[in-house]
mmCIF file of C-alpha atoms in Angstrom:
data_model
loop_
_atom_site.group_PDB
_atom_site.id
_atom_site.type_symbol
_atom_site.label_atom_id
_atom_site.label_comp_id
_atom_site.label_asym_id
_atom_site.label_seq_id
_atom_site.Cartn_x
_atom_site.Cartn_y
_atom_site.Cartn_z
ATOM 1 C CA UNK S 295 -10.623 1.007 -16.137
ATOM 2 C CA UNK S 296 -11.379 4.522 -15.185
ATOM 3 C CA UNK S 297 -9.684 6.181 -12.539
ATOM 4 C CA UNK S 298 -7.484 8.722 -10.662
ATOM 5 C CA UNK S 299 -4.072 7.789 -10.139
ATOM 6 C CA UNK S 300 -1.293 9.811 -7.791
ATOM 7 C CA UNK S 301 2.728 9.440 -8.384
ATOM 8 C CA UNK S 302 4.602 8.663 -6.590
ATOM 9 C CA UNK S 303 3.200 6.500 -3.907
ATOM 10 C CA UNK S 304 6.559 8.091 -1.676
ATOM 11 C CA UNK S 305 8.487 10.704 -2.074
ATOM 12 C CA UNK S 306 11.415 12.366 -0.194
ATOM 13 C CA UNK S 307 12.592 16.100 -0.301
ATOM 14 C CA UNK S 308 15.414 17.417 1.312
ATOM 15 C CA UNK S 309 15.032 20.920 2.703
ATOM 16 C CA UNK S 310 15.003 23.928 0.232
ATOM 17 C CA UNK S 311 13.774 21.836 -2.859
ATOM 18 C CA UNK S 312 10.713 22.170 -4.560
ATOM 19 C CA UNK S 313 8.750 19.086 -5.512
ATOM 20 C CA UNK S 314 5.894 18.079 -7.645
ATOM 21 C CA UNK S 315 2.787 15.581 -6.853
ATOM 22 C CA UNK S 316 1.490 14.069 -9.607
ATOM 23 C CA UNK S 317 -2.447 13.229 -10.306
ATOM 24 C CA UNK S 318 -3.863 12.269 -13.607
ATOM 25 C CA UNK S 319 -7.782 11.022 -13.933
ATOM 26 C CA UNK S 320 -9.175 9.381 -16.794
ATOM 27 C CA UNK S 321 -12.524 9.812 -15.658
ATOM 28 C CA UNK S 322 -13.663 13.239 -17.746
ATOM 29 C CA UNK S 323 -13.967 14.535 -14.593
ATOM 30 C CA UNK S 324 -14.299 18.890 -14.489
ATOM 31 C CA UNK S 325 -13.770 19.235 -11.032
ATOM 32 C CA UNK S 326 -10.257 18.505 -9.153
ATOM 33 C CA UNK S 327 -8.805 18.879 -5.759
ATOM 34 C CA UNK S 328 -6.022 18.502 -3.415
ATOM 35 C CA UNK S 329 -5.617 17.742 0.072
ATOM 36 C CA UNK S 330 -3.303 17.354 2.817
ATOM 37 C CA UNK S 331 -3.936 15.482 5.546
ATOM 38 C CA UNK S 332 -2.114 15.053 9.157
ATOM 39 C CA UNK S 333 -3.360 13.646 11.754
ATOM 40 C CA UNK S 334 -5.941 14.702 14.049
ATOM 41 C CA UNK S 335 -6.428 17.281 11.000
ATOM 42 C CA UNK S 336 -8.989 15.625 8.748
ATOM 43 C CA UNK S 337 -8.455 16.551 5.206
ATOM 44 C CA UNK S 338 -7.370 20.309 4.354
ATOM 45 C CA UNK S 339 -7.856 21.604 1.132
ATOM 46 C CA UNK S 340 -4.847 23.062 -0.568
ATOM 47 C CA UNK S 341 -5.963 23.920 -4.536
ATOM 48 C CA UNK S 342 -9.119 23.025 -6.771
ATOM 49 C CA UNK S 343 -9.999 23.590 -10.191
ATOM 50 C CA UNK S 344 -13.283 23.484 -11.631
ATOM 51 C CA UNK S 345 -11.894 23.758 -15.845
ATOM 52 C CA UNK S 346 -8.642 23.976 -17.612
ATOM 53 C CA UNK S 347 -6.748 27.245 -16.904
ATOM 54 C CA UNK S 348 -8.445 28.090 -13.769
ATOM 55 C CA UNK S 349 -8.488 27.048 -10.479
ATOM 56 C CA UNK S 350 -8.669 28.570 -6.416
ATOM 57 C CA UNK S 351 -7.018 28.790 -2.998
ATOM 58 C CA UNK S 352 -8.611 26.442 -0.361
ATOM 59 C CA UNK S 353 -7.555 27.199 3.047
ATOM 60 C CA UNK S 354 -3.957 26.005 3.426
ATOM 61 C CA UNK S 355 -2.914 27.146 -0.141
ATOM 62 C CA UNK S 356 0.652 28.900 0.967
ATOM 63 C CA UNK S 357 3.695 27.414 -0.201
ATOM 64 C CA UNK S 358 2.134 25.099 -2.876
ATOM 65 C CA UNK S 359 0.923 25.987 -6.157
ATOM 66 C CA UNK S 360 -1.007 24.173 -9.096
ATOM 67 C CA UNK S 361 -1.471 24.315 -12.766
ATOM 68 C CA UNK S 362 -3.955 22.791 -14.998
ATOM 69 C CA UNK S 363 -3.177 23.028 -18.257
ATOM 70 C CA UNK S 364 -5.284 19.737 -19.456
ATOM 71 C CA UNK S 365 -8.509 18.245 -18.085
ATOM 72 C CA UNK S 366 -6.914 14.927 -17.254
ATOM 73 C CA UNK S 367 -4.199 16.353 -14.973
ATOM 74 C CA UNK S 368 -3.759 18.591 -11.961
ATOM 75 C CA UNK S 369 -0.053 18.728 -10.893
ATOM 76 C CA UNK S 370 0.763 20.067 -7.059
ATOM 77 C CA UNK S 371 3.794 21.620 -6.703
ATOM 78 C CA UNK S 372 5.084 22.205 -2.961
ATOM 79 C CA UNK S 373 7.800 24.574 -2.890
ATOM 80 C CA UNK S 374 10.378 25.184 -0.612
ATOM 81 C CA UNK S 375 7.889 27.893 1.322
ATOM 82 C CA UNK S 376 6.219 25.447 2.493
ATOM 83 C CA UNK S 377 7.151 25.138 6.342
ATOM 84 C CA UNK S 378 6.039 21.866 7.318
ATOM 85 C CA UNK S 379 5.634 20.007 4.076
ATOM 86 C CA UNK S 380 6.037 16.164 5.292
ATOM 87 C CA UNK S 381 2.300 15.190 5.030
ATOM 88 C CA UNK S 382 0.354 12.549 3.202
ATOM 89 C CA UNK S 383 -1.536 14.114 0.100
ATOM 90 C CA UNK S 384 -4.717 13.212 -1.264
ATOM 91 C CA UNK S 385 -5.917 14.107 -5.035
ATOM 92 C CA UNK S 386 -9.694 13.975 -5.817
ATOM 93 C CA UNK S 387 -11.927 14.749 -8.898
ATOM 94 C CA UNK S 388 -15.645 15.134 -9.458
ATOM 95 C CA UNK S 389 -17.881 15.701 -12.434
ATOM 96 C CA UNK S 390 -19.029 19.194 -12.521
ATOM 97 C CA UNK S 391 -22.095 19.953 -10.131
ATOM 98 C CA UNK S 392 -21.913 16.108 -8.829
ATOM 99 C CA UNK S 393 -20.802 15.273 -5.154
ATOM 100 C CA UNK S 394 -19.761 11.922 -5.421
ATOM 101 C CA UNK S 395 -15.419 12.353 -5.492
ATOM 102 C CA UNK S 396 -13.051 9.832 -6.320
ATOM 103 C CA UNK S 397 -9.824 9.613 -5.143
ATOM 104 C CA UNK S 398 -6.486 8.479 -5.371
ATOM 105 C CA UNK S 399 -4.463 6.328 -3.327
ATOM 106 C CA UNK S 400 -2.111 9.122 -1.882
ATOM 107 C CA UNK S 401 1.077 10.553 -1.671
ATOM 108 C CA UNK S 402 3.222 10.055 1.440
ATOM 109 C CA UNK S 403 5.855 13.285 1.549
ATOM 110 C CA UNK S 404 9.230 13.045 3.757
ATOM 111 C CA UNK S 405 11.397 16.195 4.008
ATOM 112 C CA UNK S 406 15.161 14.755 4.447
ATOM 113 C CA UNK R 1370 -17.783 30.336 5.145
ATOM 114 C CA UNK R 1371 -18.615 26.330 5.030
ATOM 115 C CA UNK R 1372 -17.315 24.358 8.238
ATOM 116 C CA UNK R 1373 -17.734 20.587 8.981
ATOM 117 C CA UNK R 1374 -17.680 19.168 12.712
ATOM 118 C CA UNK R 1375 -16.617 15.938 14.104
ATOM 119 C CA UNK R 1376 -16.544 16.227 17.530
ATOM 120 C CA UNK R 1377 -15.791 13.113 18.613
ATOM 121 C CA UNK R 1378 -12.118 11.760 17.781
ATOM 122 C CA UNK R 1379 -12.419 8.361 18.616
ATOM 123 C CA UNK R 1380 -15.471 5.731 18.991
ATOM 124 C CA UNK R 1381 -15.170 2.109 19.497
ATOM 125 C CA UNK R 1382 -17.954 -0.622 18.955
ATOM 126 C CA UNK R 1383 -18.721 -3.983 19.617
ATOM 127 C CA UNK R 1384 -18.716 -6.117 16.670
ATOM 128 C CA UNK R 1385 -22.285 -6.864 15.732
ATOM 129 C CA UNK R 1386 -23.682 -3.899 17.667
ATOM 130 C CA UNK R 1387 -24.700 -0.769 16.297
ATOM 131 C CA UNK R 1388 -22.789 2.684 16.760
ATOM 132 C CA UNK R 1389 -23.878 6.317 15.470
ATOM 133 C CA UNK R 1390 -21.263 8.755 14.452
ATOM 134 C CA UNK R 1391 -21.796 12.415 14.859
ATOM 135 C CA UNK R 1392 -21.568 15.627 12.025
ATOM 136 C CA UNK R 1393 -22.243 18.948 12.321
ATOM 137 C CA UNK R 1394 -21.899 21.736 9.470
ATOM 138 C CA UNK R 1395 -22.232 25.313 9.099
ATOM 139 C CA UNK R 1396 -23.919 27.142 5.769
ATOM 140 C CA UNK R 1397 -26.303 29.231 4.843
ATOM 141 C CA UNK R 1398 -26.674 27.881 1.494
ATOM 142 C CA UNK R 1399 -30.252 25.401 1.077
ATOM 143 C CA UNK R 1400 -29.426 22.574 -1.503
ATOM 144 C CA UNK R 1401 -26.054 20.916 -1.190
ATOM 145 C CA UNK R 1402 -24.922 17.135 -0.605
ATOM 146 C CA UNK R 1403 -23.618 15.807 2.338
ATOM 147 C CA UNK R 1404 -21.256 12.752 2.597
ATOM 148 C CA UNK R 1405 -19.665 9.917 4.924
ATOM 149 C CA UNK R 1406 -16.296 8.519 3.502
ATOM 150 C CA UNK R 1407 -14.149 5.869 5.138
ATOM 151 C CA UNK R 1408 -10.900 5.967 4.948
ATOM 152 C CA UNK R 1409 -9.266 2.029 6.132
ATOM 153 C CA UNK R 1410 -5.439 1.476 7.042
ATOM 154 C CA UNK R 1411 -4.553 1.541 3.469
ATOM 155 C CA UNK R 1412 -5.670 5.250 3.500
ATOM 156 C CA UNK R 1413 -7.601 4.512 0.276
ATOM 157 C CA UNK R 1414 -10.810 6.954 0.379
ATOM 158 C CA UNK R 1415 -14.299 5.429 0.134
ATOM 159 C CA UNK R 1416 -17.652 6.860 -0.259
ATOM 160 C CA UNK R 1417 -19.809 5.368 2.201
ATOM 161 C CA UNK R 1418 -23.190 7.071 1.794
ATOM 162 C CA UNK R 1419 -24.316 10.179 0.023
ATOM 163 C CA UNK R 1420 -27.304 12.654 0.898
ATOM 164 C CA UNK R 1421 -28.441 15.078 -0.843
ATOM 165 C CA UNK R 1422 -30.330 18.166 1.270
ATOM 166 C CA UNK R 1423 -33.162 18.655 -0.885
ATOM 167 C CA UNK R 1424 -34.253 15.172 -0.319
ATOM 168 C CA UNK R 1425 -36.281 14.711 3.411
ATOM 169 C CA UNK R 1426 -35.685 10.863 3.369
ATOM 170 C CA UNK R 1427 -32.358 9.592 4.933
ATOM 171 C CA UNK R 1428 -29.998 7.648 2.712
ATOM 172 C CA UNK R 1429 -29.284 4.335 3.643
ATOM 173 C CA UNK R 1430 -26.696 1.874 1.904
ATOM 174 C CA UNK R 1431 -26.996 -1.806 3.309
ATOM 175 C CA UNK R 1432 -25.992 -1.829 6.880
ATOM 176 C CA UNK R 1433 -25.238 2.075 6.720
ATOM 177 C CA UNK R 1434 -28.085 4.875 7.418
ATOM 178 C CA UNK R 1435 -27.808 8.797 7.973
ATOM 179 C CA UNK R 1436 -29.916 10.586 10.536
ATOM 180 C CA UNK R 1437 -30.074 13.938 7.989
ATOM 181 C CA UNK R 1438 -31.724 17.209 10.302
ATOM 182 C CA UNK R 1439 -31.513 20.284 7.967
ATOM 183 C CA UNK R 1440 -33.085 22.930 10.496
ATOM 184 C CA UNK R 1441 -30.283 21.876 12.744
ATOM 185 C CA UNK R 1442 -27.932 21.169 10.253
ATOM 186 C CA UNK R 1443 -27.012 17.348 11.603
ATOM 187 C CA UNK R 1444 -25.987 14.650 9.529
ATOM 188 C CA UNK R 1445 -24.569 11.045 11.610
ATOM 189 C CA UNK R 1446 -24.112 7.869 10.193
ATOM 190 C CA UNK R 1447 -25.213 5.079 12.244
ATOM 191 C CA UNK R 1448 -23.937 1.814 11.277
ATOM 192 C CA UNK R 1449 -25.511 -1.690 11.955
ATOM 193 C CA UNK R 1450 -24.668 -4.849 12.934
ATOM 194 C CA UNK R 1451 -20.833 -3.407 13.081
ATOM 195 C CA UNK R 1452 -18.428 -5.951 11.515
ATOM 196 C CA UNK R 1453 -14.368 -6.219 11.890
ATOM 197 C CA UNK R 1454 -14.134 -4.451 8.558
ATOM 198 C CA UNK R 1455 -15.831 -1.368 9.370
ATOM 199 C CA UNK R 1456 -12.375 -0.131 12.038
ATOM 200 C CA UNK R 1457 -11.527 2.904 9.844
ATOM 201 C CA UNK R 1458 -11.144 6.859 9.979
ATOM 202 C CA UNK R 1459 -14.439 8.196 8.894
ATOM 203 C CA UNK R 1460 -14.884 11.660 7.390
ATOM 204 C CA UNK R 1461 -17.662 13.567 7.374
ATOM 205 C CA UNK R 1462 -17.887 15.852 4.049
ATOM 206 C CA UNK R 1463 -19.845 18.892 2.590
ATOM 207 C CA UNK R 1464 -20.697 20.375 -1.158
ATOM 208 C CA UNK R 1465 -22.564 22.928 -1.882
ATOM 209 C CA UNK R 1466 -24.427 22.157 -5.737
ATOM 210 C CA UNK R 1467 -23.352 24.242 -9.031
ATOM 211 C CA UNK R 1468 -20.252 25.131 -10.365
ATOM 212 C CA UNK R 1469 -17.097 26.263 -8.288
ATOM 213 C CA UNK R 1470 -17.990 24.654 -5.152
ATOM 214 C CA UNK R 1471 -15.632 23.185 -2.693
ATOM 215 C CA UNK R 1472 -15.436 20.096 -0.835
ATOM 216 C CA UNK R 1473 -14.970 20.314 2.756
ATOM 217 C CA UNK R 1474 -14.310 17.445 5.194
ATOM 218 C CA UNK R 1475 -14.483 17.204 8.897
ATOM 219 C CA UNK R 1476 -11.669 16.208 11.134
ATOM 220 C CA UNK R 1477 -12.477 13.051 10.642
ATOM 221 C CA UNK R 1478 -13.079 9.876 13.354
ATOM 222 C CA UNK R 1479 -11.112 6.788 14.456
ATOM 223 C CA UNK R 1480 -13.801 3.780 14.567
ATOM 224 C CA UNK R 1481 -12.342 0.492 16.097
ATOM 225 C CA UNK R 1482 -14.405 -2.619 16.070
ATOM 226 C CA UNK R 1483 -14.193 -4.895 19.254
ATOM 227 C CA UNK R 1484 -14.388 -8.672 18.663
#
């Protein structure tokens, strides 16, 4: 079955580490994205890439960064610049010029 | 710059009645989609209802409809005949069409359903 999957479900940091989300989609999907979300915050976009190699700032982009070096993935890194980094994550991905977006289940991030 | 309003943080509904949930967005651009996702306690995201702005008829999707006003740039989601199932966050979301377009979400609203 197609889909978009997120690892780990939970993860823990302890202050000063860096850490990396992981989303893969086997969809064929051009289009991914990443969100945090708090509540009473709604869903803030951190990165999203429209191909391989390339990708842009949404509006909470500082102290996480991204690469996407294949279609199928789009790995968030949250680095230790990150100020307030416990959050649950959300990782999306559309086909190119389409609105529908699928998601996956989430990432729940502690800081220890 | 694209912004998405949800002014109303929480809502609650009787079941079997029917409630309307408020959006609001910003843009200047003319042909975009405009979505309602619910997100239940398993925080597992689902599209409810699409609409896309060119179109002048409102979606509807079983017991969900949208109330789509481009000159005043309103989209709500009324839901019918409200059922235990439907308690959820819902999210109001915008994208503009083409390449290299964001999606942006509102702030989202807490739905309970009374029995």
């Amino acid at each position: 079955d197609g889909g978009i999957t997120q690892s780990p479900k939970y993860l823990f940091r302890k202050e000063g580490q860096n850490v990396t989300l992981s989303c893969e989609q086997n969809l064929n999907h051009d289009a991914m994205y990443w969100y945090r979300q708090d509540p009473g915050q709604g869903l803030r976009l951190i990165y999203y890439s429209q191909i391989v190699n390339d990708f842009q700032k949404g509006d909470i982009a500082e102290g996480y960064s991204v690469s996407r070096e294949k279609k199928e993935s789009f790995p968030l890194t949250v680095t230790s610049a990150q100020k307030n980094p416990t959050a649950f994550y959300l990782c999306a991905s559309t086909p190119l010029g389409e609105g529908k977006a699928f998601f996956g289940q989430g990432t729940r991030l502690t800081v220890v | 710059a694209q912004t998405v309003t949800q002014s109303q943080p929480e809502m609650s509904v009787q079941e079997a009645e029917t409630v309307t949930l408020s959006c609001t967005y910003d843009t200047s651009e003319s042909d975009y989609y405009l979505f309602w996702y619910k997100q239940p306690p398993s925080r597992q995201m689902i599209l409810v209802i699409r609409q896309e702005a060119y179109k002048q008829q409102n979606a509807t999707e079983n017991r969900f409809s949208v109330n789509f006003q481009k000159a005043a740039k309103s989209f709500s989601l009324k839901i019918s005949d409200s059922q235990l199932g439907d308690a959820a966050m819902y999210f109001c979301a915008y994208r503009i069409t083409g390449a290299n377009s964001k999606l942006t979400f509102g702030k989202g609203i807490t739905l309970s359903v009374r029995p």
